[in-house]
Short mmCIF file of C-alpha atoms and ligand atoms in Angstrom, two decimals:
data_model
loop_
_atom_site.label_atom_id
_atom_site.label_comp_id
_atom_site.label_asym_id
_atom_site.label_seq_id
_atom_site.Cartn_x
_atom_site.Cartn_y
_atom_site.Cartn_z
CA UNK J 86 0.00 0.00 0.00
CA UNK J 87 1.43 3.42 -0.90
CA UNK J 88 2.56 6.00 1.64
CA UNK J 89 1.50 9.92 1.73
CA UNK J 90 2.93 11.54 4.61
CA UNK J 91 0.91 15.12 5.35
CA UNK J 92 3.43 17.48 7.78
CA UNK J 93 1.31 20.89 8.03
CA UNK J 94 -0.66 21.31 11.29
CA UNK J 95 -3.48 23.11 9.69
CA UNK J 96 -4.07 19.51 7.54
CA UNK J 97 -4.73 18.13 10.78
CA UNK J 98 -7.01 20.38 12.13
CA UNK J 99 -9.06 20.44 9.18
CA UNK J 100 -8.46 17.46 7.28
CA UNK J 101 -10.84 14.57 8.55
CA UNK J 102 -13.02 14.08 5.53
CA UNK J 103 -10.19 14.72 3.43
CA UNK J 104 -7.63 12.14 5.02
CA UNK J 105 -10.79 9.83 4.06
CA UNK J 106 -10.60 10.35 0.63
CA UNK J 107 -6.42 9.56 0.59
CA UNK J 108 -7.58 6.42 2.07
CA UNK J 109 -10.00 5.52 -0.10
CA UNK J 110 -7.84 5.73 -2.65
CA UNK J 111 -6.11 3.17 -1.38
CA UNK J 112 -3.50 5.08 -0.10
CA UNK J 113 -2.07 4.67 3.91
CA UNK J 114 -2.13 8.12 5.38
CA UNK J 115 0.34 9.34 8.38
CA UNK J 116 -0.22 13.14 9.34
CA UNK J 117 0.90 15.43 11.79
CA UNK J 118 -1.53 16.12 14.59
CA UNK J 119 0.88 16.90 16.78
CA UNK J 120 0.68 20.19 16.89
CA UNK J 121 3.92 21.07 16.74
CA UNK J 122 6.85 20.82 13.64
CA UNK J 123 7.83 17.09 12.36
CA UNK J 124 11.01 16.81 14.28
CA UNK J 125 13.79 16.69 10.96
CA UNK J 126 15.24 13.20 11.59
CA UNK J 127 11.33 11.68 12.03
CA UNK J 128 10.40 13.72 8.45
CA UNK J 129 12.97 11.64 6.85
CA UNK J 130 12.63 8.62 7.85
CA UNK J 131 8.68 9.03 6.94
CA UNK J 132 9.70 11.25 3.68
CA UNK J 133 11.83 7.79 2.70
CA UNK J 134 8.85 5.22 2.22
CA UNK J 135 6.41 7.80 1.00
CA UNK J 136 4.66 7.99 -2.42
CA UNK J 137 3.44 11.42 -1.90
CA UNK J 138 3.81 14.37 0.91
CA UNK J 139 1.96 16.90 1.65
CA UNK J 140 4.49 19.97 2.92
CA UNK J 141 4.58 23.31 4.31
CA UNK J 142 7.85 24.42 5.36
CA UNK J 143 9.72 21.38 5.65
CA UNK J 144 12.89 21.40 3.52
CA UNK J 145 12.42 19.19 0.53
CA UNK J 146 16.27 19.63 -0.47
CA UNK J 147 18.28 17.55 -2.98
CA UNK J 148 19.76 15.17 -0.37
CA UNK J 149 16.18 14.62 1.31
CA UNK J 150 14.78 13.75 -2.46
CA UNK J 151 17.83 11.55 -3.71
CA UNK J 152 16.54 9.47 -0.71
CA UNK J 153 13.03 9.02 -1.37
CA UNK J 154 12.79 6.62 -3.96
CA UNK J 155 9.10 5.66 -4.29
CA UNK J 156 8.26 9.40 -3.83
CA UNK J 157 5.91 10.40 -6.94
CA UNK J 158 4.65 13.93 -5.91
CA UNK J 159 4.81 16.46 -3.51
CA UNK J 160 1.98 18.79 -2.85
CA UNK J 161 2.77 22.30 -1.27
CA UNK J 162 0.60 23.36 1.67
CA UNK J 163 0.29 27.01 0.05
CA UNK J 164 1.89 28.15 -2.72
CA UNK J 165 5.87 29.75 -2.39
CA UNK J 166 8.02 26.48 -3.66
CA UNK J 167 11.20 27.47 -3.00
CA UNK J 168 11.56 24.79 0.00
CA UNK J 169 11.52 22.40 -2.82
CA UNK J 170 14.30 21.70 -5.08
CA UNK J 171 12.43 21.65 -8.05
CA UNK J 172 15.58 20.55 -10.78
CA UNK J 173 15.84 17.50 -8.84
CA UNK J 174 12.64 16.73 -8.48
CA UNK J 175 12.20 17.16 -12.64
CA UNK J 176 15.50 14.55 -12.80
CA UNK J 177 13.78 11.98 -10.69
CA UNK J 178 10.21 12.55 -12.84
CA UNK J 179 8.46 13.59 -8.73
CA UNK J 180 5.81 15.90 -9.76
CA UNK J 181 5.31 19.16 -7.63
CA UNK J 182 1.86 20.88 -7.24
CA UNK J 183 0.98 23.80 -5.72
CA UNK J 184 -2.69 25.38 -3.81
CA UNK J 185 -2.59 28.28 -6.05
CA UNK J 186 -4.83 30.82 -4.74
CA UNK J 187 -6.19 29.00 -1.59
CA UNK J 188 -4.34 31.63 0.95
CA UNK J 189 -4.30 34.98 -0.97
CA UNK J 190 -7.37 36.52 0.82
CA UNK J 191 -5.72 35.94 3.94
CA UNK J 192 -2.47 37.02 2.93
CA UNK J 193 -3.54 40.10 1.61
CA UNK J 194 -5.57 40.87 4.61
CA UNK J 195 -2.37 40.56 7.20
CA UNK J 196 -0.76 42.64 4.61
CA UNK J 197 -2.85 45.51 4.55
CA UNK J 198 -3.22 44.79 8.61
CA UNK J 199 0.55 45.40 8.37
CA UNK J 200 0.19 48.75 6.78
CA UNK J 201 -2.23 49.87 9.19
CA UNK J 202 -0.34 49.12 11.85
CA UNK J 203 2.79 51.13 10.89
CA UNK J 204 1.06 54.24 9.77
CA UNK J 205 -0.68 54.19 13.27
CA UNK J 206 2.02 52.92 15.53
CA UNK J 207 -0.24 50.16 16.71
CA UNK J 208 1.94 47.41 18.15
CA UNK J 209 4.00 49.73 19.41
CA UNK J 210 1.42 51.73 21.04
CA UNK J 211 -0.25 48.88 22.59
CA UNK J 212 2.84 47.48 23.91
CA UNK J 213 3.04 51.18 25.66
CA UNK J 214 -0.12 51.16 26.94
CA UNK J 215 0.70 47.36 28.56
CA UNK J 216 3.95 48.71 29.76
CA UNK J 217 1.80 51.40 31.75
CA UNK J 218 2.81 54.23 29.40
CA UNK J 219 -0.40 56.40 28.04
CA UNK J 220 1.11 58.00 24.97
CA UNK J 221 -0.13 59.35 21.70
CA UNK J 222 1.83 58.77 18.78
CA UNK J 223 0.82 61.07 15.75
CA UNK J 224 0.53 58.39 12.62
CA UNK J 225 -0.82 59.33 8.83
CA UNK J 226 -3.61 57.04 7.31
CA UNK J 227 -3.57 55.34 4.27
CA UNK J 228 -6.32 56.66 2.41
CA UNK J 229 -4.91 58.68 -0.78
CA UNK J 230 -1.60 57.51 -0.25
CA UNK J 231 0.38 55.57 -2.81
CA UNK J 232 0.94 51.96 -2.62
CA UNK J 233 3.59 49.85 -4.68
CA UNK J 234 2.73 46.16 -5.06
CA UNK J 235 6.05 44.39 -6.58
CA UNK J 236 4.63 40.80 -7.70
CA UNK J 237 1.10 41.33 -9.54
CA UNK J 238 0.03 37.58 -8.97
CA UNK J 239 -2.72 36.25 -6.82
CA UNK J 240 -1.62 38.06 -3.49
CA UNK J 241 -0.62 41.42 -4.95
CA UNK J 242 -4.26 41.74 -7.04
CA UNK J 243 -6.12 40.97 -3.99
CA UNK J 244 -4.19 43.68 -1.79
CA UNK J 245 -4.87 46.15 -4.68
CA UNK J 246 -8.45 45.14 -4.72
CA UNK J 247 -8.34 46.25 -0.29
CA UNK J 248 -5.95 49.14 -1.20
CA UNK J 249 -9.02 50.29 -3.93
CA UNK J 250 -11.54 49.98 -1.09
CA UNK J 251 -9.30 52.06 0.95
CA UNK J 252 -8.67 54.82 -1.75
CA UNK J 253 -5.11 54.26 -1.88
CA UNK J 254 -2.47 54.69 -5.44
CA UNK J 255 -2.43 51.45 -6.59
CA UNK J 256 0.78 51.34 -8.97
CA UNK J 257 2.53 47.66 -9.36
CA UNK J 258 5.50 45.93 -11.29
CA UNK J 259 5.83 42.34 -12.42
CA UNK J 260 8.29 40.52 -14.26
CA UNK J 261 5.65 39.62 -16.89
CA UNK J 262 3.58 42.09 -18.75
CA UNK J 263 0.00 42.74 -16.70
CA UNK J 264 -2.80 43.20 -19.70
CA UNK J 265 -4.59 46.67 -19.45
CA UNK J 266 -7.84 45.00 -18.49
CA UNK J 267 -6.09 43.55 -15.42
CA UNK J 268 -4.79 47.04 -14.59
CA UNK J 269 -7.99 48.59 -15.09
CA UNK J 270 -9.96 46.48 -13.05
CA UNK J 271 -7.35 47.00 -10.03
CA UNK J 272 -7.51 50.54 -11.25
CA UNK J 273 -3.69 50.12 -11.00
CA UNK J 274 -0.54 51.77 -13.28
CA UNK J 275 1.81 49.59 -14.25
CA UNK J 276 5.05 51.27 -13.78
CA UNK J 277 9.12 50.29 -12.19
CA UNK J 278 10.80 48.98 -8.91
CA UNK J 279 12.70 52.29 -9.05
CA UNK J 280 9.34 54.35 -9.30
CA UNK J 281 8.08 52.36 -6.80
CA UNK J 282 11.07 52.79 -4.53
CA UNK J 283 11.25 56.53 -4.98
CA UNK J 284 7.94 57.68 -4.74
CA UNK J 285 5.04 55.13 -2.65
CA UNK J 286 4.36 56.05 0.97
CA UNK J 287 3.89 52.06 0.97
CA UNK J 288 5.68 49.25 -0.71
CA UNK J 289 4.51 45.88 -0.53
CA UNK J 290 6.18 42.76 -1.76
CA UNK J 291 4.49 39.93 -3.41
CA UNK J 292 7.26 37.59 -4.89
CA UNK J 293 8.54 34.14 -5.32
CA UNK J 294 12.14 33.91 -3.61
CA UNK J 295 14.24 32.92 -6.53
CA UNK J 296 18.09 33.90 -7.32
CA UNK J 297 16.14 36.98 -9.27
CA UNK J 298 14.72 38.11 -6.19
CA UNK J 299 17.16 37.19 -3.45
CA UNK J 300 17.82 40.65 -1.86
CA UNK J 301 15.78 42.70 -3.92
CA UNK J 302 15.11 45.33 -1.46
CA UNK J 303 19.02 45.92 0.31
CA UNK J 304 20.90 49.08 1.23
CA UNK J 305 20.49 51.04 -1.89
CA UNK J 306 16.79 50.15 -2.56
CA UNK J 307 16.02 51.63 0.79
CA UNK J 308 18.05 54.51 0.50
CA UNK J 309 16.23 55.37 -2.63
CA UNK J 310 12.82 55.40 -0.92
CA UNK J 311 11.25 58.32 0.99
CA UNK J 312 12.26 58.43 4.66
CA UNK J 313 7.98 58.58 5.46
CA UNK J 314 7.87 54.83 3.50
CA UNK J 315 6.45 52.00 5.01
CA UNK J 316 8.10 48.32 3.64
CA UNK J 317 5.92 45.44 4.11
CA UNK J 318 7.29 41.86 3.27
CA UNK J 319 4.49 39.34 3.40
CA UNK J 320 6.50 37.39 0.91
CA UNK J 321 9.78 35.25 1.75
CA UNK J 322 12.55 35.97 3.95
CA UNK J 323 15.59 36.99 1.93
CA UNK J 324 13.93 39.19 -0.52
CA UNK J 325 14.87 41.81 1.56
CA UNK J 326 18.22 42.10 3.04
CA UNK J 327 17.73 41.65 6.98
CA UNK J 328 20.50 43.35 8.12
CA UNK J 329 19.46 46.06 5.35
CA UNK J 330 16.66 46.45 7.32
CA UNK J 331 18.28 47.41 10.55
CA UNK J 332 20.62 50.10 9.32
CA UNK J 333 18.11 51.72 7.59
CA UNK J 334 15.85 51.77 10.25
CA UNK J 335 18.88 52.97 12.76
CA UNK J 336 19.59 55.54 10.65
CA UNK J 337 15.91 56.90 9.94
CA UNK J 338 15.82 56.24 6.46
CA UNK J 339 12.16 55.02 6.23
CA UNK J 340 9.02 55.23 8.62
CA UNK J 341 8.69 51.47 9.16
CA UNK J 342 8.93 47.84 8.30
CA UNK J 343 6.65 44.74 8.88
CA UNK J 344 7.76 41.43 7.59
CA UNK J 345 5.71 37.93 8.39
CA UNK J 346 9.29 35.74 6.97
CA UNK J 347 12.82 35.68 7.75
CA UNK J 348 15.70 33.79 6.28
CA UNK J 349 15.86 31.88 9.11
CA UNK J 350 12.44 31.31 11.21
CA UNK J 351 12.80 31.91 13.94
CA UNK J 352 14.97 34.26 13.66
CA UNK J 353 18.89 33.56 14.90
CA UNK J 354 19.87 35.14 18.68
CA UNK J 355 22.13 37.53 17.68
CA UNK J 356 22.65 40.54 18.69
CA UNK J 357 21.65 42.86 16.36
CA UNK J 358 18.59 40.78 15.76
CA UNK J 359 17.51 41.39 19.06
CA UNK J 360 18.03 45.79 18.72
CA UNK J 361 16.20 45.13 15.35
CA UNK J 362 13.15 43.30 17.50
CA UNK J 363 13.03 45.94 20.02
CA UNK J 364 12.53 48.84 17.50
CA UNK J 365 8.88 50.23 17.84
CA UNK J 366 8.72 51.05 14.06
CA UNK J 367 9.80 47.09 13.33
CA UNK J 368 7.21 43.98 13.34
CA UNK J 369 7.86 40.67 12.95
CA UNK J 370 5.48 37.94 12.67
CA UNK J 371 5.58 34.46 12.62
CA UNK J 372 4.74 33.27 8.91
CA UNK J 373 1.24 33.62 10.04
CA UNK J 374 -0.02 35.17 6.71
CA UNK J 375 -1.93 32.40 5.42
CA UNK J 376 -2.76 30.91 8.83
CA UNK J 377 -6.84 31.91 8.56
CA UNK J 378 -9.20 29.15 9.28
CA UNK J 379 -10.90 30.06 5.77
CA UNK J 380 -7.36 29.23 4.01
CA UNK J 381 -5.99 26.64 6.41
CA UNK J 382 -9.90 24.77 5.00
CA UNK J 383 -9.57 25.88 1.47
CA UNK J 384 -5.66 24.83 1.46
CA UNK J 385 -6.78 21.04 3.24
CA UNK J 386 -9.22 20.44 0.30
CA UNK J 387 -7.11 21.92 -2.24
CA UNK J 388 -3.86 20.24 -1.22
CA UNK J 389 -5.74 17.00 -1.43
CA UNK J 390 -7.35 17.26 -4.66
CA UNK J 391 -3.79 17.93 -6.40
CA UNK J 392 -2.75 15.06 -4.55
CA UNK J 393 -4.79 12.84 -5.80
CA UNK J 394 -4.38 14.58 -9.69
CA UNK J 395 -0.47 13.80 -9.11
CA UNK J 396 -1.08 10.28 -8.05
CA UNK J 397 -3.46 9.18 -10.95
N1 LIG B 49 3.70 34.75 4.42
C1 LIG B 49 2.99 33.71 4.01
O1 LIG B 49 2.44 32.95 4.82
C2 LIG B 49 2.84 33.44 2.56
C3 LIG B 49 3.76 33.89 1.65
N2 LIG B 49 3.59 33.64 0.32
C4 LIG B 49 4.60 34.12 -0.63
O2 LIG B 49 4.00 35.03 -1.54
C5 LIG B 49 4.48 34.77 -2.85
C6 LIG B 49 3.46 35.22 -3.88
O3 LIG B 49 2.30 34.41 -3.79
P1 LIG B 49 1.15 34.48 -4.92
O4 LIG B 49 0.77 35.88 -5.17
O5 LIG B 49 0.11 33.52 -4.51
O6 LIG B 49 1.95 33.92 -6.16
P2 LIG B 49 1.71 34.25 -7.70
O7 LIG B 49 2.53 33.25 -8.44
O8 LIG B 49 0.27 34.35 -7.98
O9 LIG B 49 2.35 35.71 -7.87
C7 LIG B 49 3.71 35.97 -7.88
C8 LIG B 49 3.97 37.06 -8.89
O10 LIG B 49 5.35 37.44 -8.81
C9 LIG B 49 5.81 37.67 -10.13
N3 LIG B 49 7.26 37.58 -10.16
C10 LIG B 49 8.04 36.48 -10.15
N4 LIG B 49 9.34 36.83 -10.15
C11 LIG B 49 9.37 38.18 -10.18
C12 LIG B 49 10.41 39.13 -10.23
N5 LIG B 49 11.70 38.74 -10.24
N6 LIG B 49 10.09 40.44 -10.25
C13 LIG B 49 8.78 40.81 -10.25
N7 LIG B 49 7.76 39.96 -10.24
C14 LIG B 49 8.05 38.66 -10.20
C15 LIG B 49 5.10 36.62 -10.97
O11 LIG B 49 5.09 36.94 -12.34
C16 LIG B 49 3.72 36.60 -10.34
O12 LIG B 49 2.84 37.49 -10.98
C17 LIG B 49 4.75 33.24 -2.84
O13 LIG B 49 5.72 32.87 -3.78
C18 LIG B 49 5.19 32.97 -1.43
O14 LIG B 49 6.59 32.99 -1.33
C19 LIG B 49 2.49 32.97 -0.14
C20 LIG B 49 1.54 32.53 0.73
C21 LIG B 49 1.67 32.65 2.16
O1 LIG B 50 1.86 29.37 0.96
C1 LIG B 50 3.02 29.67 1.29
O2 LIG B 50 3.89 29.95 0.48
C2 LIG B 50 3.37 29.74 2.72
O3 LIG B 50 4.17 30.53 3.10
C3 LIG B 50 2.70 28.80 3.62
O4 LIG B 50 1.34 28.98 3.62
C4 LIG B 50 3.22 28.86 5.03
O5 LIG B 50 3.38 27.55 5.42
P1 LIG B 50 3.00 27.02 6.87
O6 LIG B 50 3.87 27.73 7.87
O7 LIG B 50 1.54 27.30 7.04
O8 LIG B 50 3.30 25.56 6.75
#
């Protein structure tokens, strides 16, 4: 009987019916209802037997997949692939699907949430307020200010689609060419990084991590932008240079940053890490962009359905 081995959480919580169906396909099913990671060494040893996984964040690396021998496809819990070495998996014919679309909403929301919150000071404030400290921070609000959405895919459309609602700019780059219907329904001028850099009050980064977009945003991208900008990186840690991020918010060069990834999660103990965490116009959250209970459900059906596609 052939193996799929599910390692998300949010499969768990939400995946009865759908585990069903795995096993009705004749399939034997071992999830993680843990609640916690798949310890590395135990991922494996189960990632070893298994026709198919189902994967989140777990590294799916060349020396994991030269291993796996009877593995035939591997489903991503979400959509960003760049856990998964996708050459090898092409050389050893393992097919890799993706849950395109199942998260965006969500995404986009903690996004715009993220914008909010720096133009108001709002974790910062509260944490005053907790820390017995009643002050008033002066912020701006969004509404007719400019945003910049680099990466016009599924994410970055349905943050221009809020940032419309809100009466923001909506001006966006892509690698590919966005068709004028697309840009008129998002209301939305297609224009450059540099542009983007230079002149939105808000940036906002929707991109694969690839070797194209590995530091994207660094030293001289933030030194180009105006010193009222707020950066959010919803995207993948390492599109924008961390330590990048702490000069140029040591040395006032932009209003704020929010970013839901890091290179490493969680983040290493070091020492400028730490200043970086205790800056009020810096938030960090924990990859919890596409952790809704409407996506987690929509990525458990989804996730299952390619699954089964891959395995046919
Ligand atoms: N924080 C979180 O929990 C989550 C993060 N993500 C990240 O967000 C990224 C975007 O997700 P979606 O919008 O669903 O993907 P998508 O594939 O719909 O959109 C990505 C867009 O980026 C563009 N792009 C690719 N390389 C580019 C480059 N070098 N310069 C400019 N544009 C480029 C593509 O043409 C595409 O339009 C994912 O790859 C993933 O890394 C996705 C879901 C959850
Ligand atoms: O879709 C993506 O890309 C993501 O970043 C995932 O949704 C995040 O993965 P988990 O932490 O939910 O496994």
């Amino acid at each position: 009987m052939g193996k799929i081995l599910i390692t998300p959480r949010g499969y768990a919580k939400y995946g009865e019916e759908y585990k069903k169906q795995l096993e009705a396909a004749g399939y034997e099913v071992d999830w993680n209802d843990t609640g916690k990671p798949v310890p590395r060494e135990v991922f494996v040893e189960k990632a070893k037997e298994a026709e198919g996984i189902i994967v989140g964040v777990d590294s799916c690396n060349r020396e994991l997949l030269l291993q796996c021998k009877n593995l035939k496809s591997i489903v991503k819990f979400g959509i960003g692939v760049d856990n998964i070495d996708l050459p090898t998996c092409e050389e050893m014919g393992i097919k890799v699907g993706r849950c395109v679309g199942t998260n965006s909403n969500a995404v986009a929301e903690l996004t715009v949430g993220m914008m909010f919150a720096c133009a108001r000071d709002l974790v910062s404030n509260a944490m005053d307020v907790k820390n017995h400290e009643w002050v008033k921070p002066t912020g701006f609000e969004l509404y007719g200010k400019k945003v910049g959405i680099i990466g016009f895919g599924n994410i970055g459309k349905h943050v221009a689609r809020m940032a419309n609602g809100i009466g923001m700019q909506v001006y966006c780059y892509d690698a590919f060419p966005v068709k004028q219907e697309v840009l008129d329904e998002y209301h939305a001028t297609f224009t450059t990084v540099e542009d983007i850099l230079k002149n939105c009050d808000f940036i906002s980064l929707h991109v694969p991590l690839t070797e194209e977009t590995k530091d994207m945003i660094s030293t001289e991208e933030f030194k180009m932008m105006k010193k009222t900008a707020v950066l959010v990186n919803a995207a993948r840690g390492g599109i924008v240079n961390e330590h990048a991020i702490y000069e140029a918010l040591k040395n006032g060069e932009v209003k704020a940053v929010a970013s839901d990834v890091w290179t490493t999660e969680p983040p290493k103990d070091e020492d400028w890490i730490q200043e970086l965490l205790a800056m009020k116009n810096f938030i960090l959250t924990a990859h919890i962009a596409s952790r809704s209970q409407e996506a987690e459900i929509n990525t458990v059906k989804r996730s299952t359905e390619v699954m089964l596609d891959n395995l046919m």
